């Protein structure tokens, strides 16, 4: 047998007890032994005392969306209206001017008037994707192409075409109001989607990421084509799928399926395809269900009004309709992943998932709640009791924490995007970024787990800080458990997939402020070196 043994390593095994190893033997894409002596004929690689961990596993990202941003106008650094206009005036090759990474809260002089957007784009339709993922800014031509009269725009259930005091569209589209723009631009082509996956995957590998869950494909305002999962398969066949991928199909893509009179009424895909189909490289994950919006947009559904305004957000649809469709999907064998940011939405998600568990029992791939912008302790107790995973994004704190704290107030900021409270309550804590909503570099996210500090230096729910080792565990073994792969990947242990990242330093041994700067010197996927050098 041709095997490889990595020696002279400082390996963190992520066994949950602080285990370490100095050697790792790999063969057939899996870890064969740890703390072993090289066998005769083994290829021996000297790790030179560097830190080795399991490959990072981002349990909530958006690969196609991220891959597309790598080729779009980047507004991440825009701080004034002039910054936005200057960027938009750069040459744009396509029929549309498309920009991404935009955070309107960072503009010091307020929103860009739609007339300025019209002038900057010289008659072309404009789409600016907000980094929250829950809003667009567009110009008048884009509205017209979407069938919206800028002078008399309609109102849309579960969203808003924002207007000025005279009733004219400002160009801001929230939540479901983004759909008319998507209807014009989609479905996107196979080449567009597979090329985006190619770009995203290569970037992932450079950061030590070996597994990703794409949190919403094939439908809704988050999808890119009704054939999107098929394009993932095409990317795999053509060498453009570079990391292990679990794709969530959106609820919009599911429909009623006929069956025997003795079987329950279900929602799913034709032929009964459902969560779990696939293998260790490409798999169908839970069904993605959007219940509310975002904290930045003040559209997340809260039990009490926002601190900055006299409303409490809203749900994206009728709750009874969402509940019945979610339960029909669960009856069809789907695990549920409910986007819920406000604590009212978290209550709803808990009710729906708990009902599904009561009727169908737990799932091998767990039911999940995505985000958890405000999560009370009683809700964490319910998660633990029902075996529900919460998938928070601590990087939101570093990038959006000041604006979020202003929106929800100090008391609820202490309940926002929990980590330590989940571990203390016996709830699985995964690592995730929601990339490209926020920076997706895993070590930057680990730093945010540890610091929980806003851009202005303010503490944000400091009681939920965790250690660097706890954060690494979340991003490896925790994410494996959250995605139904516990014991199969995410740890350096015999029998598990040989996915590894070699780091330039141990995150537990550097100041917290320097964790995000640690280089990833090599990435191994299935025993093969795919980035850097060991």
Short mmCIF file of C-alpha atoms in Angstrom, two decimals:
data_model
loop_
_atom_site.label_atom_id
_atom_site.label_comp_id
_atom_site.label_asym_id
_atom_site.label_seq_id
_atom_site.Cartn_x
_atom_site.Cartn_y
_atom_site.Cartn_z
CA UNK A 1 0.00 0.00 0.00
CA UNK A 2 1.28 3.49 -0.85
CA UNK A 3 0.78 5.62 2.25
CA UNK A 4 2.14 8.91 3.52
CA UNK A 5 3.20 9.69 7.05
CA UNK A 6 3.49 13.29 8.19
CA UNK A 7 6.06 13.49 10.99
CA UNK A 8 7.32 16.18 13.34
CA UNK A 9 3.84 17.73 13.49
CA UNK A 10 2.11 19.63 16.26
CA UNK A 11 -1.30 18.26 15.42
CA UNK A 12 -4.46 19.27 17.25
CA UNK A 13 -6.70 16.22 16.89
CA UNK A 14 -9.95 17.99 17.85
CA UNK A 15 -11.01 15.06 19.99
CA UNK A 16 -12.75 17.43 22.38
CA UNK A 17 -10.22 16.81 25.13
CA UNK A 18 -7.24 18.80 23.84
CA UNK A 19 -5.60 15.78 22.21
CA UNK A 20 -2.43 16.14 20.17
CA UNK A 21 -0.35 13.98 17.83
CA UNK A 22 3.12 14.20 16.36
CA UNK A 23 2.55 12.03 13.28
CA UNK A 24 -0.32 11.25 10.92
CA UNK A 25 -0.44 8.34 8.49
CA UNK A 26 -2.65 8.79 5.42
CA UNK A 27 -3.82 6.35 2.74
CA UNK A 28 -6.83 5.86 0.45
CA UNK A 29 -7.91 9.43 1.24
CA UNK A 30 -8.29 8.72 4.94
CA UNK A 31 -6.33 8.93 8.14
CA UNK A 32 -4.96 5.48 8.93
CA UNK A 33 -3.03 6.06 12.15
CA UNK A 34 -1.84 8.83 14.44
CA UNK A 35 1.30 8.93 16.60
CA UNK A 36 2.70 6.14 14.45
CA UNK A 37 6.13 5.28 13.15
CA UNK A 38 6.36 5.40 9.34
CA UNK A 39 5.86 1.98 7.78
CA UNK A 40 8.37 0.60 5.25
CA UNK A 41 7.66 2.18 1.86
CA UNK A 42 5.76 5.16 3.24
CA UNK A 43 6.36 8.60 1.81
CA UNK A 44 7.56 10.64 4.77
CA UNK A 45 6.82 14.37 5.01
CA UNK A 46 8.39 16.55 7.68
CA UNK A 47 5.93 19.11 9.06
CA UNK A 48 8.85 20.89 10.73
CA UNK A 49 7.02 21.42 13.99
CA UNK A 50 4.12 23.32 12.46
CA UNK A 51 0.54 23.25 13.71
CA UNK A 52 -1.71 20.81 11.84
CA UNK A 53 -5.48 20.78 12.26
CA UNK A 54 -8.40 19.18 10.41
CA UNK A 55 -9.47 21.18 7.37
CA UNK A 56 -11.81 24.05 8.14
CA UNK A 57 -15.51 23.42 7.49
CA UNK A 58 -17.66 26.50 6.86
CA UNK A 59 -21.16 25.39 7.81
CA UNK A 60 -22.91 28.37 6.22
CA UNK A 61 -21.59 30.19 3.16
CA UNK A 62 -22.74 31.03 -0.37
CA UNK A 63 -20.22 29.70 -2.86
CA UNK A 64 -21.74 30.85 -6.16
CA UNK A 65 -22.52 34.29 -4.77
CA UNK A 66 -18.99 34.55 -3.34
CA UNK A 67 -17.38 33.36 -6.55
CA UNK A 68 -19.31 35.97 -8.50
CA UNK A 69 -18.20 38.78 -6.20
CA UNK A 70 -14.59 37.99 -7.07
CA UNK A 71 -15.32 39.34 -10.56
CA UNK A 72 -17.64 42.26 -9.70
CA UNK A 73 -17.12 45.90 -8.72
CA UNK A 74 -16.08 45.83 -5.07
CA UNK A 75 -17.78 48.40 -2.83
CA UNK A 76 -16.54 46.94 0.46
CA UNK A 77 -14.32 49.97 1.07
CA UNK A 78 -16.86 52.63 0.08
CA UNK A 79 -17.25 55.22 2.86
CA UNK A 80 -18.82 58.13 0.97
CA UNK A 81 -21.24 58.67 -1.88
CA UNK A 82 -18.30 59.80 -3.99
CA UNK A 83 -16.57 56.45 -3.37
CA UNK A 84 -19.61 54.62 -4.71
CA UNK A 85 -19.97 56.83 -7.77
CA UNK A 86 -16.27 56.61 -8.63
CA UNK A 87 -16.34 52.81 -8.46
CA UNK A 88 -19.48 52.57 -10.59
CA UNK A 89 -17.97 54.73 -13.31
CA UNK A 90 -15.24 52.18 -13.91
CA UNK A 91 -15.63 50.23 -17.14
CA UNK A 92 -18.22 47.46 -16.88
CA UNK A 93 -18.17 44.90 -19.68
CA UNK A 94 -21.64 43.43 -19.27
CA UNK A 95 -25.06 44.70 -20.12
CA UNK A 96 -25.62 45.44 -16.43
CA UNK A 97 -23.36 47.28 -14.01
CA UNK A 98 -23.02 44.90 -11.03
CA UNK A 99 -21.33 45.72 -7.73
CA UNK A 100 -21.15 43.83 -4.46
CA UNK A 101 -19.84 44.00 -0.90
CA UNK A 102 -21.83 47.18 -0.19
CA UNK A 103 -22.58 48.20 3.40
CA UNK A 104 -24.70 51.38 3.30
CA UNK A 105 -24.27 51.84 7.05
CA UNK A 106 -20.64 52.77 6.43
CA UNK A 107 -21.41 55.79 4.24
CA UNK A 108 -20.68 58.88 6.28
CA UNK A 109 -22.81 61.18 4.11
CA UNK A 110 -25.92 59.04 3.73
CA UNK A 111 -27.54 57.11 0.87
CA UNK A 112 -26.61 57.79 -2.74
CA UNK A 113 -29.54 59.51 -4.52
CA UNK A 114 -31.01 57.43 -7.31
CA UNK A 115 -30.45 60.33 -9.74
CA UNK A 116 -26.71 60.12 -9.06
CA UNK A 117 -26.80 56.36 -9.66
CA UNK A 118 -28.60 56.94 -12.96
CA UNK A 119 -25.99 59.44 -14.09
CA UNK A 120 -23.02 57.31 -13.04
CA UNK A 121 -24.15 54.29 -15.03
CA UNK A 122 -24.85 56.13 -18.31
CA UNK A 123 -28.13 54.41 -19.12
CA UNK A 124 -27.09 50.90 -18.09
CA UNK A 125 -29.16 49.07 -15.47
CA UNK A 126 -27.41 48.89 -12.09
CA UNK A 127 -27.43 46.22 -9.40
CA UNK A 128 -25.60 46.80 -6.12
CA UNK A 129 -25.69 43.76 -3.84
CA UNK A 130 -25.66 44.67 -0.16
CA UNK A 131 -23.34 42.50 1.89
CA UNK A 132 -26.23 41.61 4.22
CA UNK A 133 -27.75 39.61 1.38
CA UNK A 134 -31.14 41.09 2.27
CA UNK A 135 -31.19 44.23 0.13
CA UNK A 136 -30.27 45.63 -3.27
CA UNK A 137 -29.67 49.17 -4.41
CA UNK A 138 -30.62 49.69 -8.07
CA UNK A 139 -31.09 52.58 -10.48
CA UNK A 140 -34.14 53.70 -12.43
CA UNK A 141 -33.30 51.62 -15.50
CA UNK A 142 -33.05 48.45 -13.40
CA UNK A 143 -36.45 49.18 -11.86
CA UNK A 144 -38.01 49.70 -15.29
CA UNK A 145 -36.54 46.44 -16.61
CA UNK A 146 -38.05 44.69 -13.59
CA UNK A 147 -41.48 46.13 -14.41
CA UNK A 148 -41.42 48.66 -11.56
CA UNK A 149 -42.40 52.27 -12.23
CA UNK A 150 -39.88 54.41 -10.29
CA UNK A 151 -42.54 57.10 -9.84
CA UNK A 152 -45.26 54.71 -8.66
CA UNK A 153 -43.68 51.54 -7.28
CA UNK A 154 -45.80 48.72 -5.86
CA UNK A 155 -45.48 47.34 -2.37
CA UNK A 156 -44.51 43.69 -2.07
CA UNK A 157 -45.49 41.24 0.66
CA UNK A 158 -42.50 40.31 2.79
CA UNK A 159 -40.38 43.11 1.38
CA UNK A 160 -40.28 46.82 0.59
CA UNK A 161 -39.61 49.05 -2.39
CA UNK A 162 -38.37 51.99 -0.33
CA UNK A 163 -39.77 55.38 -1.39
CA UNK A 164 -39.03 59.01 -0.56
CA UNK A 165 -41.46 61.57 0.85
CA UNK A 166 -42.95 62.05 -2.61
CA UNK A 167 -43.58 58.35 -3.17
CA UNK A 168 -40.74 57.92 -5.67
CA UNK A 169 -38.47 54.87 -5.48
CA UNK A 170 -35.11 55.56 -3.84
CA UNK A 171 -33.50 52.50 -5.42
CA UNK A 172 -33.41 50.50 -2.17
CA UNK A 173 -35.12 47.09 -2.33
CA UNK A 174 -35.51 45.04 0.86
CA UNK A 175 -36.12 41.28 1.17
CA UNK A 176 -38.79 39.95 -1.23
CA UNK A 177 -38.68 43.22 -3.18
CA UNK A 178 -35.40 41.94 -4.63
CA UNK A 179 -37.20 39.18 -6.48
CA UNK A 180 -38.32 41.25 -9.52
CA UNK A 181 -34.66 42.08 -10.22
CA UNK A 182 -33.69 38.42 -9.88
CA UNK A 183 -36.50 37.47 -12.26
CA UNK A 184 -34.85 39.63 -14.93
CA UNK A 185 -31.31 38.34 -14.37
CA UNK A 186 -32.06 34.68 -13.75
CA UNK A 187 -31.79 31.85 -14.42
CA UNK A 188 -28.05 32.17 -14.78
CA UNK A 189 -26.12 29.93 -17.14
CA UNK A 190 -24.24 26.76 -16.36
CA UNK A 191 -20.92 28.37 -17.27
CA UNK A 192 -21.60 31.38 -15.05
CA UNK A 193 -22.35 29.17 -12.06
CA UNK A 194 -19.58 26.62 -12.55
CA UNK A 195 -16.99 29.34 -13.14
CA UNK A 196 -18.09 31.02 -9.91
CA UNK A 197 -17.73 27.71 -8.05
CA UNK A 198 -14.26 27.31 -9.56
CA UNK A 199 -13.15 30.74 -8.33
CA UNK A 200 -14.69 30.28 -4.89
CA UNK A 201 -13.24 26.80 -4.38
CA UNK A 202 -9.71 27.82 -5.27
CA UNK A 203 -9.97 30.65 -2.77
CA UNK A 204 -11.33 28.33 -0.08
CA UNK A 205 -8.35 26.00 -0.43
CA UNK A 206 -5.92 28.89 0.04
CA UNK A 207 -7.51 29.45 3.46
CA UNK A 208 -7.48 25.84 4.62
CA UNK A 209 -11.19 25.30 3.93
CA UNK A 210 -11.96 21.77 2.79
CA UNK A 211 -15.74 21.61 3.36
CA UNK A 212 -18.52 24.14 2.80
CA UNK A 213 -22.28 24.14 3.19
CA UNK A 214 -23.91 26.36 0.56
CA UNK A 215 -26.90 27.79 2.40
CA UNK A 216 -29.49 28.08 -0.34
CA UNK A 217 -29.49 27.05 -4.01
CA UNK A 218 -31.96 26.53 -6.85
CA UNK A 219 -34.72 28.88 -5.71
CA UNK A 220 -35.86 31.99 -3.87
CA UNK A 221 -33.93 35.25 -3.98
CA UNK A 222 -30.77 33.40 -2.90
CA UNK A 223 -30.66 30.88 -5.75
CA UNK A 224 -29.18 31.33 -9.22
CA UNK A 225 -30.97 28.75 -11.38
CA UNK A 226 -33.62 26.02 -10.97
CA UNK A 227 -30.89 23.69 -12.28
CA UNK A 228 -28.29 24.89 -9.79
CA UNK A 229 -27.58 21.61 -8.01
CA UNK A 230 -27.12 19.97 -11.39
CA UNK A 231 -24.50 22.60 -12.15
CA UNK A 232 -22.72 21.64 -8.95
CA UNK A 233 -22.59 18.13 -10.36
CA UNK A 234 -21.23 19.51 -13.63
CA UNK A 235 -18.58 21.44 -11.72
CA UNK A 236 -17.57 18.20 -10.04
CA UNK A 237 -17.33 16.40 -13.38
CA UNK A 238 -15.23 19.15 -14.94
CA UNK A 239 -12.81 19.65 -12.05
CA UNK A 240 -14.32 22.94 -10.88
CA UNK A 241 -15.65 21.73 -7.51
CA UNK A 242 -12.59 22.02 -5.31
CA UNK A 243 -14.01 21.43 -1.82
CA UNK A 244 -16.49 19.06 -0.22
CA UNK A 245 -19.89 20.68 -0.61
CA UNK A 246 -23.24 20.21 1.04
CA UNK A 247 -25.90 22.24 -0.78
CA UNK A 248 -29.16 23.35 0.79
CA UNK A 249 -32.09 23.42 -1.65
CA UNK A 250 -34.43 26.33 -0.93
CA UNK A 251 -38.04 25.69 0.04
CA UNK A 252 -39.19 27.52 -3.11
CA UNK A 253 -37.77 24.71 -5.23
CA UNK A 254 -39.81 22.01 -3.46
CA UNK A 255 -43.33 21.09 -4.47
CA UNK A 256 -46.05 18.64 -3.58
CA UNK A 257 -45.32 15.04 -4.59
CA UNK A 258 -47.98 12.39 -5.18
CA UNK A 259 -47.69 9.10 -3.34
CA UNK A 260 -49.60 6.16 -1.91
CA UNK A 261 -52.76 6.94 0.03
CA UNK A 262 -51.11 5.51 3.17
CA UNK A 263 -48.15 7.91 2.88
CA UNK A 264 -48.21 11.46 4.27
CA UNK A 265 -48.60 14.48 2.02
CA UNK A 266 -45.08 15.74 1.39
CA UNK A 267 -43.13 18.50 -0.30
CA UNK A 268 -39.92 17.57 -2.03
CA UNK A 269 -38.22 17.05 -5.37
CA UNK A 270 -39.38 14.62 -8.04
CA UNK A 271 -38.60 10.96 -7.34
CA UNK A 272 -38.48 11.73 -3.61
CA UNK A 273 -34.92 13.11 -3.71
CA UNK A 274 -34.16 14.63 -0.31
CA UNK A 275 -31.59 15.51 2.32
CA UNK A 276 -28.65 13.12 2.51
CA UNK A 277 -28.36 12.09 -1.14
CA UNK A 278 -24.76 12.21 -2.31
CA UNK A 279 -21.33 11.35 -1.01
CA UNK A 280 -18.38 12.88 0.79
CA UNK A 281 -17.69 15.33 -2.05
CA UNK A 282 -21.19 16.52 -2.99
CA UNK A 283 -24.36 16.03 -0.98
CA UNK A 284 -27.86 17.47 -0.68
CA UNK A 285 -28.23 19.10 2.72
CA UNK A 286 -31.28 20.45 4.56
CA UNK A 287 -33.99 22.51 2.91
CA UNK A 288 -33.34 26.24 3.42
CA UNK A 289 -36.30 28.25 4.67
CA UNK A 290 -36.25 32.03 5.11
CA UNK A 291 -38.46 33.26 7.94
CA UNK A 292 -37.30 36.84 8.51
CA UNK A 293 -34.71 39.40 7.39
CA UNK A 294 -31.63 41.02 8.91
CA UNK A 295 -30.60 43.17 11.86
CA UNK A 296 -28.85 45.68 9.61
CA UNK A 297 -32.02 46.19 7.59
CA UNK A 298 -34.21 46.16 10.74
CA UNK A 299 -36.25 43.45 9.00
CA UNK A 300 -35.54 40.60 11.40
CA UNK A 301 -38.67 39.61 13.35
CA UNK A 302 -38.30 40.63 17.02
CA UNK A 303 -40.55 40.17 20.04
CA UNK A 304 -40.02 43.86 20.92
CA UNK A 305 -39.44 46.98 18.84
CA UNK A 306 -35.96 47.87 17.64
CA UNK A 307 -34.11 50.34 19.84
CA UNK A 308 -33.75 52.74 16.91
CA UNK A 309 -37.30 52.70 15.51
CA UNK A 310 -40.89 51.97 16.40
CA UNK A 311 -41.37 48.58 14.77
CA UNK A 312 -40.28 45.01 15.42
CA UNK A 313 -39.44 43.77 11.91
CA UNK A 314 -41.48 41.21 10.06
CA UNK A 315 -41.68 37.68 8.71
CA UNK A 316 -41.03 37.08 5.03
CA UNK A 317 -44.37 35.36 4.55
CA UNK A 318 -47.47 34.10 6.27
CA UNK A 319 -46.27 32.05 9.24
CA UNK A 320 -48.93 29.36 8.91
CA UNK A 321 -48.04 28.86 5.24
CA UNK A 322 -44.33 28.64 6.11
CA UNK A 323 -45.09 26.20 8.92
CA UNK A 324 -47.22 23.88 6.80
CA UNK A 325 -44.72 23.82 3.94
CA UNK A 326 -41.80 23.19 6.30
CA UNK A 327 -43.62 20.31 7.98
CA UNK A 328 -44.54 18.85 4.59
CA UNK A 329 -40.84 18.96 3.66
CA UNK A 330 -39.91 17.28 6.94
CA UNK A 331 -42.54 14.60 6.25
CA UNK A 332 -40.77 14.01 2.92
CA UNK A 333 -37.48 13.26 4.68
CA UNK A 334 -35.91 16.71 4.56
CA UNK A 335 -33.93 18.17 7.41
CA UNK A 336 -34.92 21.76 8.05
CA UNK A 337 -32.64 24.81 8.11
CA UNK A 338 -34.61 27.90 9.08
CA UNK A 339 -33.08 31.32 8.67
CA UNK A 340 -34.11 33.11 11.87
CA UNK A 341 -32.34 36.23 13.13
CA UNK A 342 -34.82 38.02 15.40
CA UNK A 343 -35.87 36.26 18.61
CA UNK A 344 -39.49 36.11 17.41
CA UNK A 345 -38.29 34.27 14.31
CA UNK A 346 -36.19 31.97 16.51
CA UNK A 347 -39.34 31.15 18.53
CA UNK A 348 -41.13 30.30 15.30
CA UNK A 349 -38.23 28.16 14.05
CA UNK A 350 -38.12 26.28 17.35
CA UNK A 351 -41.85 25.62 17.21
CA UNK A 352 -41.70 24.30 13.65
CA UNK A 353 -38.63 22.10 14.14
CA UNK A 354 -39.88 20.76 17.48
CA UNK A 355 -43.15 19.79 15.81
CA UNK A 356 -41.22 18.06 13.03
CA UNK A 357 -39.09 16.16 15.55
CA UNK A 358 -42.18 15.11 17.49
CA UNK A 359 -43.76 13.72 14.31
CA UNK A 360 -40.77 12.23 12.46
CA UNK A 361 -38.03 11.95 15.07
CA UNK A 362 -34.48 13.36 14.83
CA UNK A 363 -32.47 13.44 11.62
CA UNK A 364 -29.03 12.04 10.82
CA UNK A 365 -28.30 15.44 9.30
CA UNK A 366 -29.60 17.66 12.11
CA UNK A 367 -32.29 20.28 11.89
CA UNK A 368 -30.78 23.76 12.13
CA UNK A 369 -31.48 27.39 12.86
CA UNK A 370 -29.34 29.74 10.79
CA UNK A 371 -27.83 32.86 12.37
CA UNK A 372 -29.59 33.58 15.67
CA UNK A 373 -29.14 37.36 15.81
CA UNK A 374 -30.94 37.49 19.16
CA UNK A 375 -31.23 34.25 21.13
CA UNK A 376 -32.58 34.04 24.67
CA UNK A 377 -31.38 31.46 27.18
CA UNK A 378 -34.79 29.75 27.25
CA UNK A 379 -34.46 29.25 23.51
CA UNK A 380 -31.05 27.60 23.94
CA UNK A 381 -32.64 25.19 26.41
CA UNK A 382 -35.24 24.26 23.80
CA UNK A 383 -32.52 23.70 21.18
CA UNK A 384 -30.65 21.33 23.46
CA UNK A 385 -33.81 19.39 24.29
CA UNK A 386 -34.78 18.93 20.63
CA UNK A 387 -31.26 18.34 19.28
CA UNK A 388 -31.38 21.48 17.12
CA UNK A 389 -28.15 23.09 15.89
CA UNK A 390 -27.71 26.86 15.89
CA UNK A 391 -25.32 28.26 13.26
CA UNK A 392 -24.15 31.76 14.32
CA UNK A 393 -21.67 34.03 12.54
CA UNK A 394 -19.31 35.75 15.01
CA UNK A 395 -17.62 37.70 12.25
CA UNK A 396 -20.77 39.82 12.01
CA UNK A 397 -19.72 41.32 15.34
CA UNK A 398 -16.38 42.62 14.05
CA UNK A 399 -17.88 44.02 10.86
CA UNK A 400 -21.44 45.05 11.75
CA UNK A 401 -21.52 44.98 15.55
CA UNK A 402 -21.72 48.73 16.10
CA UNK A 403 -24.69 49.09 13.75
CA UNK A 404 -26.37 45.97 15.17
CA UNK A 405 -25.98 47.22 18.75
CA UNK A 406 -27.51 50.55 17.76
CA UNK A 407 -30.43 48.73 16.15
CA UNK A 408 -31.25 46.33 18.98
CA UNK A 409 -29.79 48.00 22.08
CA UNK A 410 -27.20 46.87 24.59
CA UNK A 411 -29.37 44.30 26.37
CA UNK A 412 -30.21 42.34 23.24
CA UNK A 413 -26.65 42.71 21.94
CA UNK A 414 -25.73 40.55 24.92
CA UNK A 415 -28.00 37.84 23.49
CA UNK A 416 -26.69 38.14 19.94
CA UNK A 417 -24.92 35.42 17.93
CA UNK A 418 -24.15 33.20 20.96
CA UNK A 419 -21.20 30.86 21.32
CA UNK A 420 -20.23 30.14 24.93
CA UNK A 421 -23.89 29.90 25.95
CA UNK A 422 -24.44 27.24 23.28
CA UNK A 423 -21.53 25.14 24.53
CA UNK A 424 -22.64 25.54 28.14
CA UNK A 425 -26.16 24.51 27.18
CA UNK A 426 -25.08 21.37 25.33
CA UNK A 427 -25.87 22.70 21.83
CA UNK A 428 -23.56 21.95 18.90
CA UNK A 429 -21.55 25.03 17.90
CA UNK A 430 -20.28 25.03 14.28
CA UNK A 431 -18.00 27.51 12.56
CA UNK A 432 -19.44 29.59 9.74
CA UNK A 433 -19.10 32.92 7.98
CA UNK A 434 -22.15 33.55 5.74
CA UNK A 435 -19.59 34.59 3.13
CA UNK A 436 -19.70 36.89 1.22
CA UNK A 437 -21.95 38.72 3.67
CA UNK A 438 -18.89 38.96 5.94
CA UNK A 439 -15.22 38.03 5.71
CA UNK A 440 -15.00 34.26 5.37
CA UNK A 441 -11.34 33.67 6.22
CA UNK A 442 -11.67 30.99 8.93
CA UNK A 443 -8.89 32.31 11.15
CA UNK A 444 -10.46 35.79 11.06
CA UNK A 445 -13.73 34.19 12.18
CA UNK A 446 -11.88 32.30 14.92
CA UNK A 447 -10.45 35.63 16.09
CA UNK A 448 -13.98 37.04 16.25
CA UNK A 449 -15.14 34.04 18.30
CA UNK A 450 -12.39 34.86 20.79
CA UNK A 451 -12.62 38.67 20.86
CA UNK A 452 -16.30 39.53 20.21
CA UNK A 453 -15.26 43.14 19.66
CA UNK A 454 -16.83 45.62 17.24
CA UNK A 455 -14.95 47.75 14.73
CA UNK A 456 -15.00 50.64 17.22
CA UNK A 457 -13.46 48.44 19.92
CA UNK A 458 -16.62 47.88 21.93
CA UNK A 459 -17.30 44.53 23.56
CA UNK A 460 -20.34 42.76 22.11
CA UNK A 461 -21.81 40.05 24.33
CA UNK A 462 -18.43 39.39 25.99
CA UNK A 463 -19.89 36.59 28.12
CA UNK A 464 -20.16 34.56 24.91
CA UNK A 465 -16.42 34.67 24.18
CA UNK A 466 -14.74 31.30 23.72
CA UNK A 467 -11.11 30.20 23.60
CA UNK A 468 -9.12 29.77 20.42
CA UNK A 469 -9.15 26.00 20.83
CA UNK A 470 -12.92 25.99 21.32
CA UNK A 471 -13.28 28.08 18.16
CA UNK A 472 -11.03 25.71 16.19
CA UNK A 473 -13.10 22.78 17.43
CA UNK A 474 -16.26 24.59 16.28
CA UNK A 475 -14.80 25.15 12.80
CA UNK A 476 -13.80 21.49 12.41
CA UNK A 477 -15.52 18.85 14.54
CA UNK A 478 -18.42 21.17 15.41
CA UNK A 479 -19.22 21.86 11.76
CA UNK A 480 -18.93 18.15 10.97
CA UNK A 481 -21.52 17.38 13.64
CA UNK A 482 -23.79 20.19 12.43
CA UNK A 483 -23.78 18.77 8.90
CA UNK A 484 -24.25 15.10 9.79
CA UNK A 485 -20.59 14.09 9.39
CA UNK A 486 -19.56 13.63 13.01
CA UNK A 487 -16.96 10.89 13.32
CA UNK A 488 -16.28 10.95 9.57
CA UNK A 489 -14.41 14.23 9.21
CA UNK A 490 -13.39 17.18 11.32
CA UNK A 491 -10.95 15.31 13.56
CA UNK A 492 -7.49 13.83 13.16
CA UNK A 493 -8.43 10.27 13.98
CA UNK A 494 -8.17 6.86 12.24
CA UNK A 495 -10.91 6.33 9.67
CA UNK A 496 -11.74 9.97 9.15
CA UNK A 497 -11.26 11.82 5.88
CA UNK A 498 -7.70 13.04 5.41
CA UNK A 499 -8.52 16.75 5.20
CA UNK A 500 -5.89 18.92 6.89
CA UNK A 501 -4.69 22.50 7.20
CA UNK A 502 -1.11 23.41 8.12
CA UNK A 503 -0.86 26.71 9.97
CA UNK A 504 2.04 29.06 10.42
CA UNK A 505 1.34 29.31 14.16
CA UNK A 506 -0.93 27.86 16.82
CA UNK A 507 -3.94 30.20 17.27
CA UNK A 508 -3.95 29.38 20.98
CA UNK A 509 -0.38 30.63 21.37
CA UNK A 510 -0.59 34.07 19.76
CA UNK A 511 -2.39 37.21 20.99
CA UNK A 512 -6.05 37.12 20.01
CA UNK A 513 -5.60 40.19 17.82
CA UNK A 514 -3.12 38.27 15.65
CA UNK A 515 -5.10 35.06 15.03
CA UNK A 516 -6.53 36.29 11.74
CA UNK A 517 -3.04 37.03 10.43
CA UNK A 518 -1.75 33.47 10.82
CA UNK A 519 -0.89 32.09 7.36
CA UNK A 520 -2.31 28.83 6.04
CA UNK A 521 0.81 27.21 4.63
CA UNK A 522 -0.76 24.05 3.19
CA UNK A 523 -4.13 22.41 2.62
CA UNK A 524 -4.68 18.68 2.18
CA UNK A 525 -7.95 17.28 0.80
CA UNK A 526 -8.48 13.53 0.83
CA UNK A 527 -4.76 12.99 1.38
CA UNK A 528 -3.78 15.13 -1.63
CA UNK A 529 -1.86 18.39 -1.31
CA UNK A 530 -4.12 21.02 -2.91
CA UNK A 531 -2.56 24.24 -1.66
CA UNK A 532 0.88 25.34 -0.53
CA UNK A 533 3.62 23.06 0.69
CA UNK A 534 4.19 20.92 3.75
#
